[in-house]
Structure formats: structure tokens, C-alpha cells
């Protein structure tokens, strides 16, 4: 008998759906789990968390029925019921809670064979500590799920687009760029670059990405003494927050709304003072809104115990970045274009090949030579659930099934006019904002119903030591600064000193960013459940179809036999963004060409100062920031503070190596630069 175990990574939110042959041992260390049980080879599923015992539980067959036997110190939850050192039957759809992992059980039995027959050899899913990448032994026997094409960022316009598998690629009759022969070498000749006849610009510092991470790095090194004439930024966006603003707007955070992301730092202010709350409070107090102004002060001092976590309005974040961009001369450093490849050069630098889109749909090709490079390309794609992507690929229906990060205002416009039923998938930050928007447009008519479809119940929140996240109505709450030590303190130092595999275990135990405990939308959830317009359902989705003008989702749950049908007018996928570097063509090329190390999360392996050490070229260095470094020396890498922290550490590293034009920022020099910032003078 084969069994499929499905779980969501507690940190990245990515789904794992391996298929094992029963019996299956679950635990933290493969060496502690059995290899043989009652004469049968044992498959092993390894979960890296200190909350999980080395040999935690065993899924086996007793009288032809699947059971789970707990062998752990902390116990195992089966559909919310705790078992410890005992055995319980399992059926398809049951949910196991093992430490921070919520695992859904799916049983696969071949019709022509005895259900007790061994269908394949030992199967193991484990993070290989020797290569730091995810390995799957006997993968074909396990049966990998087919991933559907992601929604990506259009490389020429940087807008969101969906890649459909049935559309054949258009043959490329143009000369490829960069030239394959030239970029085939590990170190390319600068003389050969000039021989191409393409425009070549030389600079000391180059920033690739042009988004929030790039902005914070450029801002930091300029304040640390680097002249703007020494920096080139390659980007398709004129504003450093351009893509972020699009994603915020599409996920229902317009300018006047407060962002649902950590605001423990300010992208425009590397010192962090005065922060957004102080600025907003001062502005309101001066304008006569004294009570409102002091409320922000109260939030900062009392959060998260006595007040909701403070976050700024999106428009205030963008306005402050505009001010700082003008102060440091952002537009003077900007080069409009898309980076297509990076190679080391034979004179100890890097060559960046990039194309400049032209109005006639062609591109002008250029090279940029630089001594130091910073890469912050952000999230490469939108995550789309496979069943929903399959539905869209088959039907071409992009209006009924949408992603929260796509432009989908038509959904709310139609619901406001006609009412209807919406299925929401995902339960993180974005899902909470979608739910709030649905609640707001529901007020006039009360004709909107929301079905929140989740794969499995959330029995308990992540915990580490004596700290544990609170769970209410299947939502796991996390103030953005919880635990504070993961941002800056003992836990940060612990992570920095740990090995890649130990970092994976620590981050899994701490958990990824979830949803802040905001009183307003917690009240929305409670009100909706009491009134009946908001309901939660659990189950694994079999497929999505359209029947008689309605979307029908077929789900399988452990609470009953058979398949349940959920009918709705719209489905909104709020499961988030893809974060794998290999989904980004530029990063995929670097990883493949230079055989770069990946950490256990499948992200780039970086040093404590965020340098990609394998890319060092004599004295030339390359740094990275953002989600591509998840699993490295810092936990909240894609937050404002995480991007700013990475910029600070890389600037320190450059100063230590005596890079041209940069110096340490400290003492009187730091105070002087802050005064320049406060009075809006050029650094």
C-alpha cells in the first residue's frame, strides 16, 4: 500500500506531497528510525524541527488497516486529538500535527493488487546535509506531483503574466544575447566583450533588481561614502517601490491602507529614527488631531500586548522613499534595462549583460563592467495552486479564478452589484486583507458569502522554548516582531552562528511570517462565523470545474466518505509568492553555470555579510539580499528590516575589504550623515 503525505513548509509555505510505501517512519533523524519493520523495508519521512523526536511515529498496517503509532516525547495530534505512546487508525483525509508540521494523509491503493503488497523500495525525503539541496531518493517510485506553470513577471514590461502550457513558444530568429559562446566560459575576456561592438559602461558598484532591496543597499553605501557616479542600477522600474506598489494594490492594500508587513525599519532612513509612527503622530498633533496622534505613540509602546501592532500607510512609505531617492540621486544612477546574464571577467571584475527594451518591440543590448555587484531581484513569480492553474489552462477563464496578487478589481465590482459566493484559498497575510475587503463591500447588501477552504486544521501554533503562537478560528497569529530575538538579539546571534542544517531546524521551529493579531479583522472573522456568511472547510482539492455558470470545487475530507462539492462564483488564490531562485532565469543561470551552493531551503547560500562567496573574483565581490537568502544568517529576510540589515552587513563587509570609496559609518560621521538626512541635504 502507498500513502501520500501532504504538508506545507512552516517557513516558506511551499507544499510537499511525497508518496511513500507503508510502513513509514516519521522523525527528525534518519539514523534513529528503523529500516525494517516486521520484515518490510521502512520508508522514512524526515522533518527538521527540535519539537519532533528523532523517531517520532510509525505509520503501518494492522490487520490490513493503516494506523499510526506515536513513539515521541511530545506526542502526535490526529485530527486534533493527542496520542502519546499509543496507536490510532488512520483514514484518507486525516490530519497529523507533528511539531510545527500539519500533515494530511492520503491513501493510494492499486486496484489490481493486494493492499498489503510492497509497491516500491525504501523511499526517503530528506535535506541532504552534504549538498545543502533537497534530495528525493526513489523519486520516480514515489510519484512526484506535476507542478503547473507559475504566474511570472514579464521580463520586458515587468508586469504580471500567466504562462499557459498550451501556447507554443515563438521561434527566436534574433541573435541571442548574451552571445552563448562568449558567456560559456567561467571567466570571459574583456577584450572579447569589446569585440562584440556593443556599448560597454564601466562602474565600481552595480545593483541588479532595482526594487526595495536595491534601494536600501544603494542608500546605505551612498551614506557610507560611495559617490553616485560610481554606482549603476539596472532596473525596469522607474521607482524603487514600483513592483511592491503593484502587489500591494492588487492584494487590496491601496495607498491609504496600512501595509501588512513589518515596519520595524524605514526604507528611507537607515538609522530608524524617527520611525513612521513618530512622523505620523507628529504630523497629526501639529494639525490638531491630538488624540489620533498619541494613539500611534501608544501603539509603539504597548504593542502587541495592549495594542495592535503599528504599521504605516502605504502612501507614506512611498512618499518617504521618493524624498530619499531624490536626495541620493537615484535617477542619475538608474539604467533602464533587464539583466540577462552575469559572468566573471579575466581582469577581476564582473560583466553584466542587459537589454534595453525599445518602442518597436526590439531591444538594444549593452554590457556593464563592475567590481562589486548587489543582487536583489525579489520574488520571481506568483504562487498559484496547481488545481487552479490547471483549470485556467484548460478553460482560459481568468475572471472567475484569480490570484490575490493579480489585478482582480472586477471580482469586487461584480460582488458589490450582484452578490455571490467566494472561495478563498490560503490563510496568511494576504488572505486576511482579502477577507477584510470582502467584508467591506458586503456591508451595503449582505449578499456575499465567503467559504475559506483550507487543507487541514491548524491545531497549534509554532513554538520555541516557552513561547508559542496563538491560534484562533484556524488563524495563527504573529505580531510582526515575534519573537523579537529573531530580528535582533540572542536568537539572531544563534542563527548566525549555526550551520545551514541547524538554521533550517531553527527557522522551522520559529516559523515564517503569518498574520498579525489585528482586532479589526479578528472581529470580522468572529462576526462572519456567527452570522453564517463566513465558513471554514477542510479538505484536499481533487479538481475544479465550471458547471451551469458556477465554479465547482471537489474536495476530499477525512470527516466523511466521498467527495464534497463547493459551488462559488469566484475563487481567490491567496497562497502567496514563489521564492525559489531557480524560478528566476538570471539566478538559475548563475546557479547552474557556477554550481552555486543552495541551503536546505533551496535558496542561495550566503555568508554572514550576505556575500555569495563562490562568486568572488580576485578582489571583486557579489552580494545578495531578499527572499533568495532565506535560510541564511537572518530570519525575516524579505521584510523592511531584513533588507536593510542585509544592506548594512554587506556595506560593512565592503568597508572591511577596503573597497573603493566606502567607509565604516560610525560615531560623529554617522551623526553628521543623520543631520544631512534630517535636513534633506545630499549625503
XYZ file of C-alpha atoms in Angstrom:
683
model
C 0.000 0.000 0.000
C 1.147 3.506 -0.793
C 0.353 6.606 1.211
C 0.681 10.249 0.273
C 1.633 12.717 2.990
C 0.998 16.377 2.211
C 2.265 19.290 4.247
C 3.050 22.953 3.931
C 6.526 24.144 4.839
C 6.102 26.177 8.061
C 8.518 28.841 6.823
C 8.170 29.101 3.044
C 4.563 27.945 2.664
C 5.583 25.561 -0.122
C 3.690 22.296 -0.489
C 5.351 18.883 -0.240
C 3.349 15.862 -1.451
C 5.642 12.799 -1.498
C 4.215 9.289 -1.843
C 5.642 6.553 0.395
C 5.249 2.812 0.690
C 3.823 1.730 4.056
C 5.304 1.334 6.662
C 6.576 4.915 7.048
C 8.723 6.194 9.915
C 8.410 9.890 10.755
C 11.081 11.688 12.708
C 13.935 14.156 12.928
C 16.971 11.940 12.327
C 17.101 9.231 9.710
C 19.756 7.299 11.634
C 17.435 6.855 14.607
C 14.495 5.494 12.597
C 14.043 1.809 11.764
C 14.992 0.430 8.365
C 12.951 -2.756 8.805
C 9.568 -3.429 10.422
C 8.034 -6.922 10.570
C 10.189 -7.995 7.633
C 9.305 -4.984 5.479
C 11.522 -2.117 4.416
C 10.552 1.147 6.059
C 10.123 4.405 4.156
C 11.279 7.421 6.105
C 9.959 10.988 6.164
C 12.332 13.415 7.839
C 11.097 16.650 9.417
C 13.708 19.079 10.692
C 12.450 20.548 13.964
C 13.547 20.336 17.580
C 9.897 19.758 18.545
C 9.984 16.416 16.726
C 11.602 13.338 18.226
C 14.377 11.542 16.391
C 11.954 8.665 15.780
C 8.584 10.310 16.299
C 5.917 7.974 14.901
C 5.330 4.984 12.656
C 2.573 4.597 10.079
C 1.936 0.916 9.480
C -0.627 -1.767 8.613
C -2.502 -3.669 11.304
C -4.944 -6.300 10.005
C -4.963 -4.540 6.626
C -5.789 -1.132 8.126
C -3.468 1.868 8.291
C -2.549 3.019 11.793
C -0.170 5.486 13.371
C 1.802 4.677 16.498
C 3.324 7.525 18.467
C 6.871 6.979 19.758
C 7.652 10.568 20.744
C 8.262 12.692 23.811
C 5.807 15.442 22.804
C 3.027 13.310 21.324
C 1.233 13.393 17.973
C -2.127 15.012 17.210
C -4.563 13.106 14.986
C -7.446 15.342 13.891
C -6.808 17.482 16.960
C -6.719 14.562 19.409
C -3.398 13.980 21.114
C -1.995 10.464 21.261
C 1.206 9.559 23.070
C 2.885 6.158 23.012
C -0.331 4.670 21.640
C -1.838 3.601 18.324
C -4.745 5.092 16.360
C -6.343 4.124 12.999
C -5.888 6.475 10.041
C -8.108 7.153 7.054
C -7.663 9.261 3.955
C -8.057 12.951 4.825
C -6.898 12.683 8.437
C -4.622 15.436 9.715
C -1.498 14.808 11.766
C 0.174 17.576 13.776
C 3.847 16.736 14.306
C 5.668 19.637 15.872
C 5.137 22.650 13.579
C 4.075 20.450 10.640
C 0.429 19.853 9.766
C 0.402 16.690 7.616
C -2.606 15.477 5.621
C -2.919 11.741 4.957
C -3.934 10.405 1.569
C -4.023 6.652 0.892
C -3.233 5.272 -2.560
C -4.088 1.610 -3.267
C -3.682 -0.116 -6.639
C -6.891 -1.876 -7.693
C -5.188 -4.921 -9.158
C -3.028 -5.750 -6.167
C -3.237 -6.803 -2.588
C -3.281 -3.600 -0.493
C -0.586 -5.038 1.742
C 1.827 -5.666 -1.123
C 5.024 -3.635 -1.245
C 4.870 -1.495 -4.392
C 8.323 0.050 -4.259
C 11.569 0.036 -2.374
C 12.527 2.260 0.524
C 11.622 5.909 -0.008
C 13.199 8.820 1.756
C 12.638 12.572 1.555
C 15.463 14.381 3.295
C 17.515 17.546 3.106
C 20.975 16.309 2.194
C 23.455 17.919 4.638
C 26.351 17.296 2.255
C 24.957 19.210 -0.714
C 22.525 21.503 1.120
C 19.858 20.861 -1.509
C 16.610 18.943 -1.369
C 17.116 15.348 -2.451
C 14.496 12.720 -3.160
C 15.546 9.076 -3.163
C 13.376 6.773 -5.233
C 11.551 9.848 -6.511
C 10.007 8.152 -9.508
C 8.661 5.365 -7.344
C 7.146 7.933 -5.002
C 5.363 9.686 -7.856
C 6.148 13.378 -7.952
C 3.282 15.799 -8.373
C 3.372 17.801 -11.595
C 3.821 21.485 -10.867
C 1.931 23.897 -13.053
C 3.494 26.934 -14.716
C 3.719 29.918 -12.376
C 2.470 33.408 -12.897
C 5.652 35.311 -13.596
C 6.855 38.839 -14.092
C 7.062 39.686 -17.787
C 10.793 40.165 -18.491
C 10.218 43.057 -20.880
C 7.449 45.004 -19.164
C 7.845 43.694 -15.586
C 4.070 43.284 -15.450
C 2.394 40.122 -14.221
C 1.568 37.483 -16.797
C 0.389 33.895 -16.775
C 2.300 31.266 -18.706
C -0.103 28.807 -20.314
C 1.306 25.386 -21.255
C -0.799 25.035 -24.408
C 0.679 28.127 -26.086
C 3.696 27.071 -28.203
C 6.812 29.228 -27.904
C 7.534 31.644 -30.739
C 10.790 30.715 -32.511
C 13.549 33.205 -31.783
C 15.028 34.343 -35.088
C 17.103 37.108 -33.495
C 20.748 36.842 -32.495
C 20.758 35.543 -28.915
C 22.034 37.833 -26.176
C 24.292 37.497 -24.360
C 26.269 35.537 -27.015
C 26.249 31.856 -25.889
C 29.834 31.269 -26.949
C 31.103 34.305 -25.087
C 29.208 33.517 -21.887
C 30.110 29.818 -21.923
C 33.370 30.449 -20.064
C 33.630 30.885 -16.299
C 35.814 33.959 -16.815
C 35.236 35.851 -20.021
C 37.686 38.098 -21.803
C 37.102 41.842 -21.542
C 38.760 42.155 -24.944
C 36.142 39.765 -26.360
C 33.400 41.932 -24.857
C 34.713 44.974 -26.710
C 34.926 42.913 -29.892
C 31.126 42.460 -29.848
C 30.699 46.138 -30.712
C 28.078 46.564 -28.001
C 28.026 49.592 -25.717
C 30.148 48.965 -22.612
C 29.997 51.043 -19.450
C 32.436 50.687 -16.559
C 31.476 51.352 -12.954
C 32.646 50.371 -9.478
C 29.328 49.306 -7.941
C 26.366 47.751 -9.758
C 22.932 46.935 -8.336
C 20.723 44.386 -10.083
C 16.977 44.373 -9.377
C 16.025 47.972 -8.791
C 13.439 47.228 -6.092
C 13.206 47.740 -2.354
C 16.291 45.653 -1.567
C 18.352 47.508 -4.166
C 17.180 50.866 -2.871
C 18.211 50.107 0.697
C 21.659 48.875 -0.401
C 22.319 51.874 -2.638
C 21.076 54.247 0.066
C 23.416 52.618 2.602
C 26.592 52.672 0.502
C 25.972 56.262 -0.629
C 25.648 57.328 3.014
C 28.842 55.341 3.699
C 30.752 57.498 1.221
C 30.340 55.965 -2.242
C 29.781 58.649 -4.887
C 26.707 58.319 -7.056
C 28.986 58.485 -10.126
C 30.454 55.133 -9.021
C 27.072 53.323 -8.955
C 24.861 51.908 -11.715
C 21.409 50.447 -11.050
C 19.837 48.197 -13.698
C 16.047 48.042 -13.432
C 12.842 48.042 -15.447
C 11.108 50.199 -12.831
C 11.489 53.960 -12.579
C 10.501 53.863 -8.899
C 12.258 51.510 -6.459
C 8.904 50.569 -4.948
C 7.179 50.104 -8.332
C 6.641 46.351 -8.188
C 5.916 46.362 -4.465
C 3.255 49.031 -5.020
C 1.602 46.915 -7.735
C 1.494 43.857 -5.496
C 0.112 45.906 -2.599
C -2.584 47.458 -4.756
C -3.634 44.132 -6.286
C -3.752 42.415 -2.885
C -6.154 45.120 -1.642
C -3.728 47.485 0.067
C -4.262 50.837 -1.690
C -2.245 53.881 -0.691
C -4.445 54.953 2.220
C -4.434 51.470 3.810
C -1.772 50.236 6.220
C 0.688 47.717 4.877
C 0.585 44.226 6.364
C 4.301 43.816 6.642
C 6.903 44.546 9.251
C 7.633 48.240 9.745
C 10.381 47.928 12.329
C 12.616 49.886 9.965
C 12.164 52.611 7.384
C 13.483 52.081 3.836
C 14.286 55.793 3.624
C 16.124 56.022 6.957
C 18.958 53.643 7.833
C 19.027 54.928 11.437
C 15.369 54.066 12.011
C 14.591 57.267 13.905
C 12.246 58.947 13.693
C 10.177 55.992 12.585
C 6.880 56.041 10.734
C 4.800 56.139 13.915
C 6.678 59.161 15.269
C 6.377 61.004 11.980
C 2.677 60.256 11.591
C 1.974 61.166 15.222
C 3.856 64.469 14.978
C 2.039 65.398 11.776
C -1.377 64.717 13.284
C -0.630 66.502 16.562
C 0.569 69.604 14.691
C -2.636 69.555 12.604
C -4.766 69.385 15.753
C -5.542 65.630 15.753
C -4.065 65.178 19.220
C -5.908 62.004 20.269
C -5.161 60.240 16.985
C -1.529 61.309 17.167
C -0.967 60.000 20.662
C -2.680 56.745 19.699
C 0.289 55.946 17.430
C 2.707 56.569 20.312
C 0.617 54.227 22.464
C 0.746 51.505 19.802
C 4.536 51.652 19.614
C 4.987 51.398 23.378
C 2.159 48.921 24.093
C 2.232 46.546 21.116
C 1.488 43.696 20.875
C 0.079 43.021 24.373
C -2.141 46.052 24.929
C -2.454 47.434 21.406
C -2.427 46.249 17.797
C 0.925 46.308 16.044
C 1.591 49.635 14.329
C 2.227 49.642 10.583
C 2.376 52.696 8.297
C 0.107 53.730 5.472
C 1.460 52.564 2.127
C 1.380 56.070 0.669
C 3.574 57.391 3.495
C 6.167 54.684 2.812
C 6.279 55.532 -0.884
C 6.394 59.302 -0.306
C 9.318 58.980 2.095
C 11.194 56.803 -0.415
C 10.612 59.407 -3.134
C 12.202 62.016 -0.887
C 15.242 59.839 -0.146
C 15.605 58.757 -3.789
C 15.814 62.393 -4.834
C 18.286 63.161 -2.019
C 20.765 60.432 -3.062
C 20.311 60.935 -6.820
C 18.549 57.655 -7.656
C 17.571 58.674 -11.194
C 21.177 59.611 -12.030
C 22.308 56.078 -11.141
C 19.434 54.284 -12.902
C 19.969 52.353 -16.138
C 16.725 51.171 -17.714
C 17.028 47.557 -18.765
C 16.686 43.874 -17.982
C 19.736 41.883 -16.864
C 20.184 38.725 -18.935
C 23.409 37.303 -17.559
C 26.397 37.880 -15.287
C 29.896 36.439 -15.681
C 33.257 36.861 -14.013
C 35.858 38.587 -16.188
C 39.535 37.847 -16.703
C 40.569 41.162 -15.099
C 38.920 40.563 -11.715
C 35.530 42.157 -12.337
C 32.035 41.129 -13.437
C 30.344 41.588 -16.802
C 26.613 42.267 -16.722
C 24.726 41.755 -19.980
C 21.463 43.655 -20.147
C 18.919 44.627 -22.768
C 17.054 47.913 -23.123
C 13.513 47.424 -24.500
C 12.741 49.748 -27.423
C 9.362 51.160 -28.603
C 9.412 48.963 -31.735
C 9.476 45.786 -29.571
C 13.182 45.243 -30.224
C 15.940 45.544 -27.652
C 19.267 47.334 -27.503
C 21.993 45.204 -25.922
C 24.658 46.554 -23.587
C 27.344 45.438 -21.151
C 28.200 46.823 -17.732
C 31.570 46.106 -16.091
C 31.663 46.363 -12.305
C 33.920 45.471 -9.373
C 31.120 44.916 -6.853
C 27.602 43.641 -7.519
C 24.496 43.508 -5.348
C 21.568 41.314 -6.446
C 18.077 41.826 -5.028
C 15.612 40.566 -7.616
C 12.782 39.879 -5.174
C 10.131 37.211 -5.677
C 10.404 35.720 -9.177
C 6.786 34.597 -9.543
C 3.343 34.335 -8.020
C 2.463 31.033 -6.424
C -0.654 29.519 -7.973
C -2.273 26.362 -6.648
C -1.900 23.543 -9.229
C -5.623 22.718 -9.460
C -6.499 26.372 -10.105
C -3.749 26.827 -12.672
C -4.901 23.639 -14.394
C -8.455 24.977 -14.526
C -7.301 28.254 -16.086
C -5.060 26.496 -18.579
C -7.937 24.249 -19.728
C -10.721 26.833 -19.820
C -8.978 30.154 -20.418
C -11.181 31.576 -17.648
C -9.136 34.305 -15.968
C -12.085 36.184 -14.480
C -13.623 33.613 -12.150
C -10.391 32.134 -10.799
C -7.902 34.806 -9.805
C -4.765 35.240 -7.764
C -4.722 37.811 -4.977
C -1.590 39.383 -6.478
C -3.177 39.810 -9.904
C -5.313 42.808 -10.782
C -8.798 41.500 -9.963
C -10.918 44.508 -9.086
C -13.682 43.143 -11.337
C -14.380 40.491 -8.680
C -15.308 43.076 -6.060
C -17.229 45.213 -8.548
C -19.455 42.286 -9.578
C -19.952 41.126 -5.989
C -20.951 44.668 -4.975
C -23.618 44.727 -7.697
C -24.900 41.165 -7.687
C -23.644 39.443 -4.539
C -22.352 35.894 -4.701
C -20.115 33.299 -3.103
C -16.328 33.461 -2.931
C -13.901 30.665 -2.090
C -10.674 31.948 -0.512
C -7.597 29.698 -0.506
C -4.638 30.395 1.795
C -4.614 31.822 5.328
C -1.718 34.248 5.651
C -1.276 37.998 5.485
C -2.804 38.352 2.027
C -5.842 36.198 2.843
C -6.596 38.387 5.860
C -6.601 41.516 3.694
C -8.796 39.859 1.031
C -11.228 38.859 3.764
C -11.353 42.418 5.050
C -12.097 43.784 1.568
C -14.904 41.257 1.093
C -16.327 42.294 4.457
C -16.234 45.975 3.465
C -18.092 45.514 0.153
C -20.560 43.172 1.864
C -21.910 45.844 4.193
C -24.480 47.504 1.887
C -26.151 44.352 0.532
C -25.214 41.460 2.833
C -25.450 39.194 -0.215
C -21.877 37.952 -0.185
C -20.805 34.622 1.324
C -17.211 33.542 1.916
C -16.020 29.933 2.104
C -12.486 29.689 3.409
C -11.027 26.440 2.106
C -8.024 25.083 3.993
C -6.186 21.834 3.510
C -6.123 20.953 7.210
C -6.932 22.395 10.639
C -4.340 24.454 12.485
C -4.248 22.657 15.806
C -1.435 24.558 17.469
C 0.900 27.392 16.633
C 4.654 27.235 16.222
C 6.554 27.203 19.474
C 10.133 27.609 20.581
C 11.100 27.180 24.202
C 8.331 28.670 26.338
C 6.950 30.839 23.518
C 4.079 29.692 21.318
C 1.917 31.432 18.766
C -1.769 31.775 19.474
C -4.321 30.110 17.185
C -7.931 31.295 16.918
C -10.511 30.126 14.384
C -7.772 28.325 12.382
C -5.675 31.512 12.082
C -2.186 31.531 13.566
C -1.315 34.959 14.927
C 2.110 36.506 14.904
C 2.912 40.105 15.737
C 5.450 41.139 13.143
C 8.182 41.409 15.749
C 7.559 37.989 17.356
C 9.779 36.708 18.659
C 11.828 39.903 18.869
C 15.010 37.851 19.194
C 14.673 36.559 15.610
C 15.063 40.148 14.396
C 17.920 41.285 16.590
C 19.120 39.643 19.774
C 20.122 36.265 21.153
C 18.129 34.325 18.579
C 19.650 36.322 15.722
C 23.119 35.545 17.072
C 22.123 31.888 17.427
C 21.053 31.739 13.785
C 24.173 33.499 12.554
C 26.429 31.014 14.344
C 24.506 27.918 13.204
C 25.264 25.548 10.328
C 22.913 25.544 7.283
C 21.112 22.434 8.531
C 20.769 23.807 12.060
C 19.434 27.064 10.614
C 16.768 25.071 8.818
C 15.723 23.437 12.085
C 15.658 26.760 13.956
C 13.676 28.607 11.297
C 11.184 25.749 11.044
C 10.645 25.868 14.796
C 10.276 29.658 14.814
C 8.003 29.601 11.779
C 7.585 32.012 8.903
C 5.637 35.241 8.804
C 1.938 34.667 9.422
C -0.758 37.227 10.212
C -0.643 39.971 12.803
C -3.251 39.803 15.553
C -5.345 42.805 14.490
C -8.511 43.376 16.464
C -10.478 44.709 13.476
C -10.221 41.668 11.237
C -10.297 39.178 14.108
C -13.674 40.718 14.847
C -14.628 40.267 11.182
C -13.872 36.535 11.408
C -15.885 36.103 14.601
C -18.813 38.134 13.263
C -18.812 36.256 9.972
C -18.815 32.843 11.639
C -21.622 33.825 13.999
C -23.728 35.308 11.185
C -23.028 32.357 8.889
C -21.662 34.267 5.898
C -18.099 33.150 6.646
C -17.455 29.416 6.910
C -14.296 27.309 7.063
C -13.966 23.971 5.288
C -11.102 21.479 5.241
C -10.099 19.044 2.549
C -7.828 18.181 -0.325
C -8.949 19.557 -3.669
C -9.495 16.915 -6.323
C -10.327 19.293 -9.185
C -12.134 22.491 -10.144
C -14.753 22.642 -12.894
C -17.395 25.038 -14.186
C -20.996 23.822 -14.251
C -24.023 25.932 -15.172
C -22.062 29.141 -14.737
C -20.743 28.201 -11.276
C -17.291 27.119 -10.178
C -17.416 23.704 -8.542
C -14.545 22.623 -6.277
C -14.413 18.909 -5.494
C -12.799 18.256 -2.132
C -11.979 15.131 -0.171
C -12.096 15.315 3.612
C -11.491 12.879 6.439
C -14.735 13.909 8.131
C -16.892 11.908 5.726
C -16.722 9.380 2.948
C -16.814 10.511 -0.653
C -16.376 13.881 -2.354
C -17.973 17.187 -1.371
C -18.829 19.854 -3.950
C -18.366 23.538 -3.160
C -20.137 25.922 -5.526
C -18.980 29.518 -5.896
C -18.886 32.473 -8.262
C -15.221 33.275 -7.693
C -12.097 31.632 -6.284
C -9.284 33.825 -4.953
C -5.894 32.159 -4.512
C -4.126 33.909 -1.616
C -1.309 31.422 -1.113
C 1.448 33.951 -1.798
C 4.543 34.298 -3.949
C 7.100 31.844 -5.288
C 10.524 32.220 -3.734
C 12.767 29.663 -5.428
C 15.855 31.225 -7.049
C 15.708 28.760 -9.936
C 12.347 30.287 -10.971
C 14.319 33.425 -11.833
C 16.164 32.970 -15.180
C 19.104 35.136 -14.099
C 19.617 33.321 -10.786
C 19.026 29.936 -12.402
C 21.777 30.712 -14.909
C 24.198 31.734 -12.146
C 23.404 28.665 -10.055
C 23.862 26.303 -12.990
C 26.899 27.956 -14.536
C 28.911 28.398 -11.342
C 27.439 25.431 -9.453
C 26.443 27.705 -6.568
C 25.569 26.136 -3.229
C 21.953 26.076 -2.129
C 20.951 25.861 1.518
C 18.361 23.372 2.878
C 15.549 25.752 1.890
C 16.773 25.628 -1.708
C 17.913 29.269 -1.541
C 21.323 30.803 -2.179
C 23.958 30.017 0.406
C 25.384 33.336 1.619
C 27.997 34.296 4.197
C 27.057 36.258 7.319
C 27.634 39.508 5.428
C 25.397 38.198 2.592
C 28.259 37.643 0.153
C 27.920 34.825 -2.390
C 31.418 33.562 -1.699
C 31.608 31.217 -4.716
C 31.203 34.252 -6.981
C 34.290 36.031 -5.642
C 36.642 37.057 -8.467
C 40.007 38.163 -7.096
C 39.010 41.263 -5.052
C 35.618 41.531 -6.748
C 32.608 40.504 -4.662
C 28.939 39.751 -5.187
C 26.234 40.172 -2.559
C 22.567 39.146 -2.370
C 19.514 40.173 -0.369
C 15.867 39.285 -0.009
C 13.929 36.055 -0.253
C 16.708 34.341 -2.244
C 18.758 34.272 1.008
C 16.087 32.640 3.203
C 17.793 30.083 5.417
C 20.890 32.244 5.770
C 22.151 34.307 8.719
C 18.942 36.315 9.240
C 15.336 35.233 9.692
C 12.978 37.928 8.264
C 14.980 38.448 5.054
C 12.112 39.819 2.929
C 10.913 42.447 5.423
C 11.937 46.107 5.501
C 14.273 45.377 8.385
C 15.666 42.257 6.724
C 16.540 44.101 3.522
C 18.068 46.957 5.481
C 20.010 44.569 7.709
C 21.450 42.786 4.668
C 22.440 46.148 3.153
C 24.167 47.163 6.381
C 26.088 43.893 6.710
C 27.249 43.929 3.076
C 28.351 47.574 3.408
C 30.355 46.561 6.478
C 31.941 43.737 4.504
C 32.893 46.102 1.672
C 34.427 48.570 4.127
C 36.431 45.792 5.810
C 37.826 44.699 2.457
C 38.751 48.327 1.706
C 36.509 48.554 -1.336
C 36.908 51.763 -3.314
C 35.164 54.811 -1.857
C 33.328 53.184 1.049
C 33.996 53.629 4.761
C 32.504 52.443 8.038
C 29.630 54.558 9.304
C 30.094 55.290 12.996
C 30.455 57.972 15.643
C 30.496 61.618 14.565
C 30.380 60.612 10.906
C 27.096 58.772 11.434
C 25.610 61.720 13.362
C 26.684 64.094 10.605
C 25.018 61.935 7.958
C 21.826 61.731 10.020
C 21.719 65.532 10.269
C 22.043 65.682 6.487
C 19.175 63.211 6.195
C 17.022 65.185 8.639
C 17.613 68.447 6.742
C 17.246 66.758 3.329
C 20.772 67.551 2.154
C 22.712 65.363 -0.266
C 24.960 62.826 1.571
